[in-house]
Tab-separated table of C-alpha atoms in Angstrom:
chain	number	residue	atom	x	y	z
A	1	MET	CA	-21.318	-16.582	-5.001
A	2	LEU	CA	-18.722	-16.905	-7.440
A	3	ASN	CA	-15.276	-19.086	-6.631
A	4	ILE	CA	-13.035	-17.606	-8.152
A	5	ASP	CA	-9.581	-17.700	-7.288
A	6	PRO	CA	-7.059	-14.188	-7.079
A	7	LEU	CA	-5.312	-14.348	-10.691
A	8	ALA	CA	-8.219	-15.749	-12.790
A	9	TYR	CA	-10.313	-12.891	-11.043
A	10	LEU	CA	-8.124	-10.044	-12.111
A	11	ARG	CA	-7.595	-11.772	-15.644
A	12	ILE	CA	-11.654	-11.718	-16.310
A	13	ILE	CA	-12.155	-7.970	-15.040
A	14	SER	CA	-9.080	-6.696	-16.675
A	15	HIS	CA	-9.905	-8.560	-20.065
A	16	GLU	CA	-7.072	-10.386	-20.271
A	17	ASP	CA	-9.755	-13.969	-20.675
A	18	TYR	CA	-12.304	-13.415	-23.682
A	19	SER	CA	-13.433	-16.843	-22.851
A	20	LEU	CA	-17.118	-16.867	-23.054
A	21	LEU	CA	-17.385	-17.828	-18.757
A	22	ALA	CA	-15.339	-14.767	-18.169
A	23	THR	CA	-17.814	-12.691	-20.797
A	24	ALA	CA	-20.345	-14.160	-18.931
A	25	VAL	CA	-18.772	-12.991	-15.124
A	26	ARG	CA	-18.357	-9.428	-16.355
A	27	THR	CA	-21.847	-9.390	-16.754
A	28	ILE	CA	-23.093	-10.582	-13.894
A	29	LEU	CA	-20.995	-7.969	-12.078
A	30	LEU	CA	-22.220	-5.249	-13.586
A	31	PRO	CA	-25.530	-5.125	-11.158
A	32	ALA	CA	-23.182	-5.474	-8.060
A	33	GLU	CA	-21.297	-2.971	-9.262
A	34	PHE	CA	-23.394	-0.322	-9.791
A	35	ALA	CA	-25.477	-0.765	-6.588
A	36	TYR	CA	-21.679	-1.086	-4.770
A	37	ALA	CA	-21.138	2.284	-6.480
A	38	ALA	CA	-24.306	4.078	-6.131
A	39	ALA	CA	-24.073	3.093	-2.080
A	40	MET	CA	-20.311	4.758	-1.881
A	41	ARG	CA	-21.790	7.942	-3.573
A	42	LEU	CA	-24.350	8.545	-1.249
A	43	ARG	CA	-21.843	7.402	1.802
A	44	ASN	CA	-19.732	10.539	0.434
A	45	LEU	CA	-22.561	12.489	0.038
A	46	ALA	CA	-23.339	11.830	3.525
A	47	TYR	CA	-20.287	12.734	4.254
A	48	ASP	CA	-20.604	15.685	2.458
A	49	LEU	CA	-23.700	17.172	3.625
A	50	ASN	CA	-22.750	16.974	6.670
A	51	CYS	CA	-25.226	13.650	7.765
A	52	LEU	CA	-22.658	11.846	8.434
A	53	LYS	CA	-20.121	13.166	11.256
A	54	THR	CA	-17.073	13.222	10.886
A	55	VAL	CA	-14.426	14.279	14.069
A	56	ARG	CA	-11.492	16.012	14.495
A	57	LEU	CA	-8.677	15.628	16.987
A	58	ASP	CA	-6.418	18.400	18.685
A	59	ILE	CA	-3.397	16.944	16.470
A	60	PRO	CA	-3.013	16.531	12.754
A	61	VAL	CA	-3.969	13.536	10.567
A	62	VAL	CA	-2.375	12.596	7.678
A	63	SER	CA	-3.771	9.717	5.825
A	64	VAL	CA	-2.172	7.847	2.876
A	65	GLY	CA	-4.915	5.369	0.777
A	66	ASN	CA	-6.201	4.994	-2.788
A	67	LEU	CA	-9.065	4.617	-4.844
A	68	THR	CA	-7.824	0.772	-6.043
A	69	LEU	CA	-8.028	-2.580	-4.211
A	70	GLY	CA	-4.391	-4.521	-4.095
A	71	GLY	CA	-1.431	-2.688	-3.717
A	72	THR	CA	-0.448	0.422	-4.579
A	73	GLY	CA	2.881	1.355	-2.617
A	74	LYS	CA	1.494	3.099	0.126
A	75	THR	CA	3.846	0.736	3.020
A	76	PRO	CA	6.913	2.188	1.894
A	77	LEU	CA	4.976	5.933	1.674
A	78	VAL	CA	3.681	5.653	4.737
A	79	ALA	CA	7.353	4.723	5.981
A	80	TRP	CA	8.606	7.579	4.262
A	81	LEU	CA	6.065	10.049	6.065
A	82	ALA	CA	6.917	8.617	9.714
A	83	ARG	CA	10.930	8.989	8.916
A	84	PHE	CA	10.396	12.604	7.779
A	85	PHE	CA	8.145	13.637	11.236
A	86	ARG	CA	10.565	11.724	13.450
A	87	GLN	CA	13.766	13.077	11.818
A	88	HIS	CA	12.043	16.380	13.144
A	89	ASN	CA	11.279	14.655	16.265
A	90	VAL	CA	7.745	14.245	15.824
A	91	ARG	CA	6.297	11.545	17.945
A	92	VAL	CA	4.181	9.513	15.201
A	93	THR	CA	1.384	6.659	15.813
A	94	ILE	CA	0.481	5.322	12.411
A	95	ILE	CA	-3.034	3.787	12.799
A	96	SER	CA	-4.695	0.700	10.197
A	97	ARG	CA	-7.287	-0.926	10.062
A	98	GLY	CA	-5.708	-4.438	10.477
A	99	TYR	CA	-7.038	-6.125	7.117
A	100	GLY	CA	-5.936	-9.820	6.758
A	101	ALA	CA	-4.630	-10.176	10.465
A	102	ALA	CA	-5.536	-13.413	12.404
A	103	SER	CA	-7.188	-12.746	15.883
A	104	ALA	CA	-4.867	-10.652	18.352
A	105	SER	CA	-2.322	-10.444	15.769
A	106	ARG	CA	-1.161	-7.590	13.185
A	107	ASN	CA	-1.262	-8.054	9.711
A	108	ASP	CA	1.668	-8.238	7.239
A	109	GLU	CA	1.934	-4.411	6.917
A	110	ALA	CA	2.899	-4.363	10.439
A	111	LYS	CA	4.839	-6.015	11.090
A	112	ALA	CA	6.502	-5.209	8.239
A	113	LEU	CA	6.642	-1.351	8.703
A	114	GLU	CA	7.557	-2.581	12.839
A	115	SER	CA	10.865	-3.653	11.754
A	116	LEU	CA	11.347	-0.793	9.429
A	117	LEU	CA	10.372	1.991	11.992
A	118	PRO	CA	11.285	0.376	15.373
A	119	ASP	CA	10.869	3.680	17.234
A	120	VAL	CA	7.200	4.206	15.913
A	121	PRO	CA	4.168	2.870	17.213
A	122	HIS	CA	1.757	0.935	15.040
A	123	LEU	CA	-2.081	0.415	16.012
A	124	GLN	CA	-4.278	-1.331	14.547
A	125	ASN	CA	-7.943	-1.502	14.619
A	126	PRO	CA	-10.746	-1.605	12.510
A	127	ASP	CA	-12.487	1.520	14.834
A	128	ARG	CA	-9.512	3.676	13.406
A	129	LEU	CA	-11.206	6.798	16.064
A	130	ALA	CA	-10.919	3.861	19.082
A	131	ALA	CA	-7.446	3.671	18.370
A	132	ALA	CA	-6.575	7.388	17.586
A	133	GLN	CA	-8.112	8.400	21.105
A	134	VAL	CA	-5.381	5.439	22.355
A	135	ALA	CA	-2.354	7.544	20.432
A	136	THR	CA	-3.279	11.197	21.561
A	137	GLN	CA	-4.111	9.828	25.603
A	138	GLU	CA	-1.569	7.488	26.441
A	139	LEU	CA	0.724	7.830	23.863
A	140	ALA	CA	1.258	11.125	24.033
A	141	THR	CA	1.250	11.183	19.817
A	142	GLN	CA	1.909	14.391	18.467
A	143	LEU	CA	0.706	13.342	14.501
A	144	ILE	CA	-1.483	10.598	13.037
A	145	ILE	CA	-0.238	8.836	10.075
A	146	LEU	CA	-3.332	6.484	8.464
A	147	ASP	CA	-2.724	4.012	7.054
A	148	ASP	CA	-5.108	2.990	4.148
A	149	ALA	CA	-7.626	5.554	4.890
A	150	PHE	CA	-8.622	7.001	2.112
A	151	GLN	CA	-12.433	5.699	1.819
A	152	HIS	CA	-12.423	6.121	5.516
A	153	ARG	CA	-14.123	9.647	6.614
A	154	ARG	CA	-14.932	9.726	9.818
A	155	LEU	CA	-11.645	10.883	11.357
A	156	ALA	CA	-11.155	14.233	9.946
A	157	ARG	CA	-7.356	14.666	8.359
A	158	ASP	CA	-4.845	17.313	8.246
A	159	LEU	CA	-3.902	16.123	4.532
A	160	ASP	CA	-5.304	13.245	1.899
A	161	ILE	CA	-2.866	11.562	0.309
A	162	VAL	CA	-3.772	9.704	-2.217
A	163	LEU	CA	-1.370	6.934	-4.072
A	164	VAL	CA	-2.620	5.876	-8.029
A	165	ASP	CA	-0.399	2.609	-9.397
A	166	ALA	CA	0.986	3.746	-12.799
A	167	LEU	CA	0.549	0.035	-13.896
A	168	ALA	CA	-3.108	-0.349	-13.058
A	169	PRO	CA	-4.325	3.160	-12.347
A	170	PHE	CA	-8.221	3.244	-13.004
A	171	GLY	CA	-8.969	-0.250	-11.565
A	172	TYR	CA	-9.673	-1.622	-15.138
A	173	GLY	CA	-12.337	1.371	-15.311
A	174	HIS	CA	-15.125	0.099	-12.875
A	175	VAL	CA	-15.526	0.032	-9.705
A	176	PHE	CA	-15.806	-3.019	-7.583
A	177	PRO	CA	-16.564	-6.581	-8.206
A	178	ARG	CA	-17.130	-5.709	-11.948
A	179	GLY	CA	-13.387	-3.774	-11.551
A	180	LEU	CA	-10.838	-2.769	-8.744
A	181	LEU	CA	-11.809	0.510	-8.161
A	182	ARG	CA	-12.996	1.084	-4.370
A	183	GLU	CA	-15.153	4.400	-4.935
A	184	PRO	CA	-16.030	6.153	-8.324
A	185	LEU	CA	-12.918	8.049	-9.514
A	186	SER	CA	-14.580	10.755	-8.721
A	187	GLY	CA	-13.889	10.321	-5.183
A	188	ILE	CA	-10.389	11.534	-6.151
A	189	ARG	CA	-11.441	15.187	-5.351
A	190	ARG	CA	-11.235	15.077	-1.661
A	191	ALA	CA	-6.759	14.265	-2.287
A	192	GLN	CA	-4.571	17.324	-1.750
A	193	VAL	CA	-1.637	15.341	-3.129
A	194	VAL	CA	-1.905	12.478	-5.648
A	195	VAL	CA	1.544	10.517	-5.656
A	196	LEU	CA	1.842	8.010	-8.897
A	197	SER	CA	3.460	4.829	-7.943
A	198	ARG	CA	5.863	2.795	-9.741
A	199	ALA	CA	6.002	5.681	-12.481
A	200	ASP	CA	9.415	4.385	-13.142
A	201	LEU	CA	7.709	0.812	-14.885
A	202	VAL	CA	5.573	2.714	-17.400
A	203	ASP	CA	6.688	5.491	-20.037
A	204	GLN	CA	6.352	9.115	-20.282
A	205	ARG	CA	3.777	9.443	-22.431
A	206	THR	CA	2.004	6.720	-19.926
A	207	ARG	CA	2.321	9.142	-17.445
A	208	ASP	CA	1.230	12.110	-18.783
A	209	GLN	CA	-2.086	10.365	-19.961
A	210	ILE	CA	-2.324	9.305	-16.285
A	211	ARG	CA	-1.892	12.722	-14.877
A	212	GLU	CA	-4.169	13.954	-17.709
A	213	ARG	CA	-7.233	12.368	-17.450
A	214	ILE	CA	-6.969	13.324	-13.322
A	215	ARG	CA	-5.970	16.769	-13.279
A	216	PRO	CA	-9.607	17.877	-14.204
A	217	LEU	CA	-11.198	15.848	-11.067
A	218	VAL	CA	-8.246	17.731	-8.557
A	219	PRO	CA	-6.765	20.839	-10.164
A	220	LEU	CA	-5.472	22.354	-7.114
A	221	ALA	CA	-3.874	19.114	-5.918
A	222	ASP	CA	-0.444	18.623	-5.678
A	223	TRP	CA	1.397	15.793	-8.404
A	224	ALA	CA	3.871	13.626	-7.771
A	225	GLU	CA	5.788	10.785	-9.138
A	226	VAL	CA	7.955	7.555	-7.118
A	227	ARG	CA	9.511	4.694	-7.717
A	228	HIS	CA	9.507	1.756	-5.683
A	229	ALA	CA	13.801	1.369	-5.302
A	230	PRO	CA	15.418	-1.463	-4.263
A	231	THR	CA	17.692	-1.231	-1.245
A	232	LEU	CA	19.124	-4.683	-0.139
A	233	LEU	CA	18.062	-7.973	0.437
A	234	VAL	CA	17.462	-9.261	3.972
A	235	SER	CA	16.556	-12.561	5.991
A	236	ALA	CA	14.644	-12.912	8.611
A	237	VAL	CA	17.244	-13.498	11.206
A	238	GLY	CA	18.458	-10.233	10.195
A	239	ASN	CA	21.161	-10.676	7.669
A	240	HIS	CA	21.775	-8.495	4.742
A	241	LEU	CA	22.809	-8.775	1.277
A	242	ASN	CA	23.698	-6.241	-1.605
A	243	LEU	CA	21.289	-6.389	-4.907
A	244	GLU	CA	24.111	-8.078	-6.825
A	245	GLY	CA	24.327	-11.158	-4.763
A	246	LEU	CA	21.600	-12.822	-6.330
A	247	GLN	CA	22.516	-12.040	-9.814
A	248	GLY	CA	24.253	-14.867	-11.925
A	249	ILE	CA	22.665	-17.620	-10.275
A	250	LYS	CA	19.219	-19.222	-10.333
A	251	VAL	CA	16.623	-17.573	-8.735
A	252	ALA	CA	12.571	-18.247	-7.565
A	253	ALA	CA	10.215	-15.706	-6.216
A	254	PHE	CA	6.863	-15.856	-4.476
A	255	CYS	CA	4.501	-13.088	-3.059
A	256	GLY	CA	0.949	-12.633	-1.969
A	257	ILE	CA	0.471	-9.158	-1.999
A	258	GLY	CA	-1.839	-6.394	-3.702
A	259	ASN	CA	0.441	-6.413	-6.862
A	260	PRO	CA	2.680	-9.399	-7.526
A	261	GLU	CA	2.917	-7.909	-11.192
A	262	GLY	CA	5.389	-4.558	-9.913
A	263	PHE	CA	6.908	-6.742	-7.686
A	264	ARG	CA	8.218	-9.151	-10.872
A	265	ARG	CA	9.031	-6.307	-12.477
A	266	THR	CA	10.947	-4.909	-9.981
A	267	LEU	CA	12.770	-8.204	-9.885
A	268	LYS	CA	13.402	-8.045	-14.035
A	269	GLN	CA	15.020	-4.858	-13.657
A	270	LEU	CA	17.487	-6.345	-11.222
A	271	GLN	CA	18.543	-8.444	-13.962
A	272	TYR	CA	18.357	-11.515	-11.816
A	273	ASN	CA	17.790	-15.011	-13.378
A	274	LEU	CA	14.589	-15.895	-12.577
A	275	VAL	CA	13.502	-19.156	-13.010
A	276	ASP	CA	10.059	-19.398	-11.833
A	277	PHE	CA	7.358	-17.036	-10.222
A	278	ARG	CA	5.135	-18.140	-7.945
A	279	VAL	CA	1.553	-15.501	-6.672
A	280	PHE	CA	-0.411	-16.056	-3.723
A	281	PRO	CA	-3.421	-14.249	-2.962
A	282	ASP	CA	-3.138	-10.833	-1.082
A	283	HIS	CA	-2.515	-10.888	3.055
A	284	HIS	CA	-1.979	-14.450	2.375
A	285	ALA	CA	-1.494	-16.486	6.448
A	286	TYR	CA	1.755	-18.979	5.476
A	287	THR	CA	1.112	-22.146	6.863
A	288	ARG	CA	3.348	-25.076	7.366
A	289	GLN	CA	1.985	-27.023	4.267
A	290	ASP	CA	2.674	-23.699	2.376
A	291	VAL	CA	6.077	-23.453	3.199
A	292	HIS	CA	6.387	-27.422	2.840
A	293	THR	CA	5.139	-27.125	-0.625
A	294	LEU	CA	7.474	-24.338	-1.214
A	295	THR	CA	10.608	-25.942	-0.414
A	296	GLU	CA	9.376	-28.692	-2.749
A	297	TRP	CA	9.090	-26.601	-5.667
A	298	LEU	CA	12.126	-24.832	-5.128
A	299	ALA	CA	13.881	-28.084	-5.445
A	300	GLN	CA	12.099	-29.024	-8.449
A	301	ILE	CA	13.005	-25.984	-10.062
A	302	LYS	CA	16.474	-26.113	-8.790
A	303	ALA	CA	16.784	-22.566	-7.334
A	304	GLN	CA	19.784	-21.254	-5.526
A	305	ALA	CA	17.979	-19.211	-3.842
A	306	ALA	CA	14.489	-17.808	-3.132
A	307	ILE	CA	13.272	-14.476	-3.467
A	308	CYS	CA	9.765	-12.442	-1.943
A	309	THR	CA	8.933	-9.244	-0.250
A	310	GLU	CA	9.191	-8.066	3.338
A	311	LYS	CA	5.070	-8.692	3.688
A	312	ASP	CA	5.860	-12.130	2.659
A	313	LEU	CA	9.384	-12.740	5.074
A	314	VAL	CA	7.436	-11.316	8.350
A	315	LYS	CA	4.752	-13.695	8.528
A	316	ILE	CA	7.205	-17.225	7.143
A	317	GLY	CA	9.976	-16.120	9.195
A	318	LEU	CA	11.985	-18.403	7.669
A	319	ASP	CA	15.232	-17.921	6.696
A	320	ARG	CA	15.995	-20.854	4.563
A	321	LEU	CA	13.481	-22.998	2.817
A	322	GLY	CA	14.783	-26.578	3.118
A	323	ASN	CA	18.353	-25.951	2.001
A	324	ILE	CA	17.451	-22.591	0.192
A	325	PRO	CA	18.460	-19.189	1.223
A	326	LEU	CA	15.220	-17.079	1.900
A	327	TRP	CA	15.356	-13.251	1.076
A	328	ALA	CA	13.199	-10.317	1.204
A	329	LEU	CA	13.662	-7.561	-1.212
A	330	ARG	CA	13.481	-4.256	1.196
A	331	VAL	CA	11.866	-1.171	-0.929
A	332	GLU	CA	12.160	2.249	-0.116
A	333	ILE	CA	10.205	5.354	-1.432
A	334	LYS	CA	12.322	7.952	-4.024
A	335	PHE	CA	10.784	10.601	-6.016
A	336	LEU	CA	11.047	11.471	-9.517
A	337	SER	CA	9.790	14.874	-8.974
A	338	GLY	CA	6.906	16.339	-7.044
A	339	GLN	CA	9.113	16.311	-3.397
A	340	GLU	CA	9.319	19.630	-3.130
A	341	ALA	CA	5.722	20.100	-3.260
A	342	ILE	CA	4.907	17.772	-0.739
A	343	GLY	CA	7.717	18.956	1.577
A	344	ASN	CA	5.618	22.257	1.944
A	345	ARG	CA	2.822	20.478	2.836
A	346	LEU	CA	4.315	18.605	5.586
A	347	GLY	CA	5.883	22.201	6.604
A	348	THR	CA	2.711	23.459	7.310
A	349	ILE	CA	1.886	20.873	9.383
A	350	MET	CA	4.986	20.803	11.009
A	351	GLU	CA	4.144	24.532	11.958
A	352	LYS	CA	1.056	23.594	13.585
A	353	ILE	CA	3.307	20.610	15.640
A	354	ARG	CA	5.015	23.696	16.865
A	355	LEU	CA	2.567	26.050	17.573
A	356	ARG	CA	0.572	23.326	20.244
A	357	PRO	CA	1.603	22.315	23.382
A	358	ASP	CA	3.563	19.528	23.525
A	359	PRO	CA	1.487	17.067	25.200
A	360	LEU	CA	4.087	14.864	26.870
A	361	PHE	CA	5.571	18.148	28.359
A	362	SER	CA	1.998	19.182	29.592
A	363	ALA	CA	1.234	15.963	31.295
A	364	GLU	CA	4.889	15.624	32.867
A	365	THR	CA	3.927	18.934	34.039
A	366	GLY	CA	1.220	18.693	35.021
C-alpha cells in the first residue's frame, strides 16, 4: 500500500502536484476508485430496493453528514441543532460512530461537543442502532441527532442534512481514493437539506456555480449557506479571551482536522499576525513528544501565543506550551441564507414530538 502523508496526498489528488510521481499515483488510484464507487452504488441500490433493511425508531432522527472525507463543519451545525431542540425543551441525544477514538475513549468531536453542550448526552458506537436503543430505552430521549451519518443507512431518519464545503465541494471530482468523495455525487439525492458551509470564504459566483451543479440532483431540497463565525478564544482551564486579544502579537497556529485550509483562512480574516502554521493529520492523537515538538517550534519562531481548534485543545489539555499561552478558537454556525427553510423543517419534527407521549412521563407513571 502506498505510504503518503495526508498533505502530500491532498496535493496529488487536487492536481497541485504535477510531478511524474504524482501523475503515476493518480493513475494507480483510478482502478481503486472505480471499485469503491461501484461498491457504494450497489450498497445504495440494495437499500433503495429494500434488500438491505432500515430500522425506523419510534422517535424522530435527524442526520448530519457530508459526501466528502474530511471536515465540512458538521460539529458546529450539530451543536446548533442540539441547542435549537434544547431551547424547545426536547431531550436530545447525539450519536456518532466514534471515528479516531482510542479504545474505551471518545474522539475529539465528542469531547468538543461535551464542552459546548453539557446537557446533551453523546453516545459513540460503531453500531449506531445499538446506541439509539440505549438512548431511547435508558435516556428517554425524544430526538436523536446522528453525527456524520449520511452514508449510514441502517437507521431511518426524518431529516437528512448534507453539508458541502465551499472550499472543496466535490472532493476534487473523484471518489476515494482518487478523490475525497465518499460515494458518487448522485448520492446527494437522498438529502432534504443541503448546507453550503464556509460560504463566506468564496465569492458569490462560486457559490452560485456550486448550487447550480447540485440543484438538478436535489431539486426539492432546501438550500442554506452558512459561515463559521469565530466567537471567542478559550483555554483548557476554562479561561476566555476576546478575539482582539491576540491581535498585534506574533501568533502561531496548528491543527489536526479534516480541512486545515478553512481554519487558516478564518485566522487570516481575524487579521492575526500568523508567523507559522503547522498541520497534523485529521483526528491526530497528540503525544507527549508532539507537545515537546510544538513547544520547541514555538520557541524557535518566537511566537507570543499559539492557537488551535477546540478539537485539538480537548486532546492536548494544556493551557500553555512551555511559556507560550495556548488558545482554541471557538466557532459557531451563522446563517447567510436558508435559516427559515430549515426552521420550517425542524418545526415539522417538533410537531411529531409533541404528538407523541413523553417517554419519561410514561416511565414515571408506569
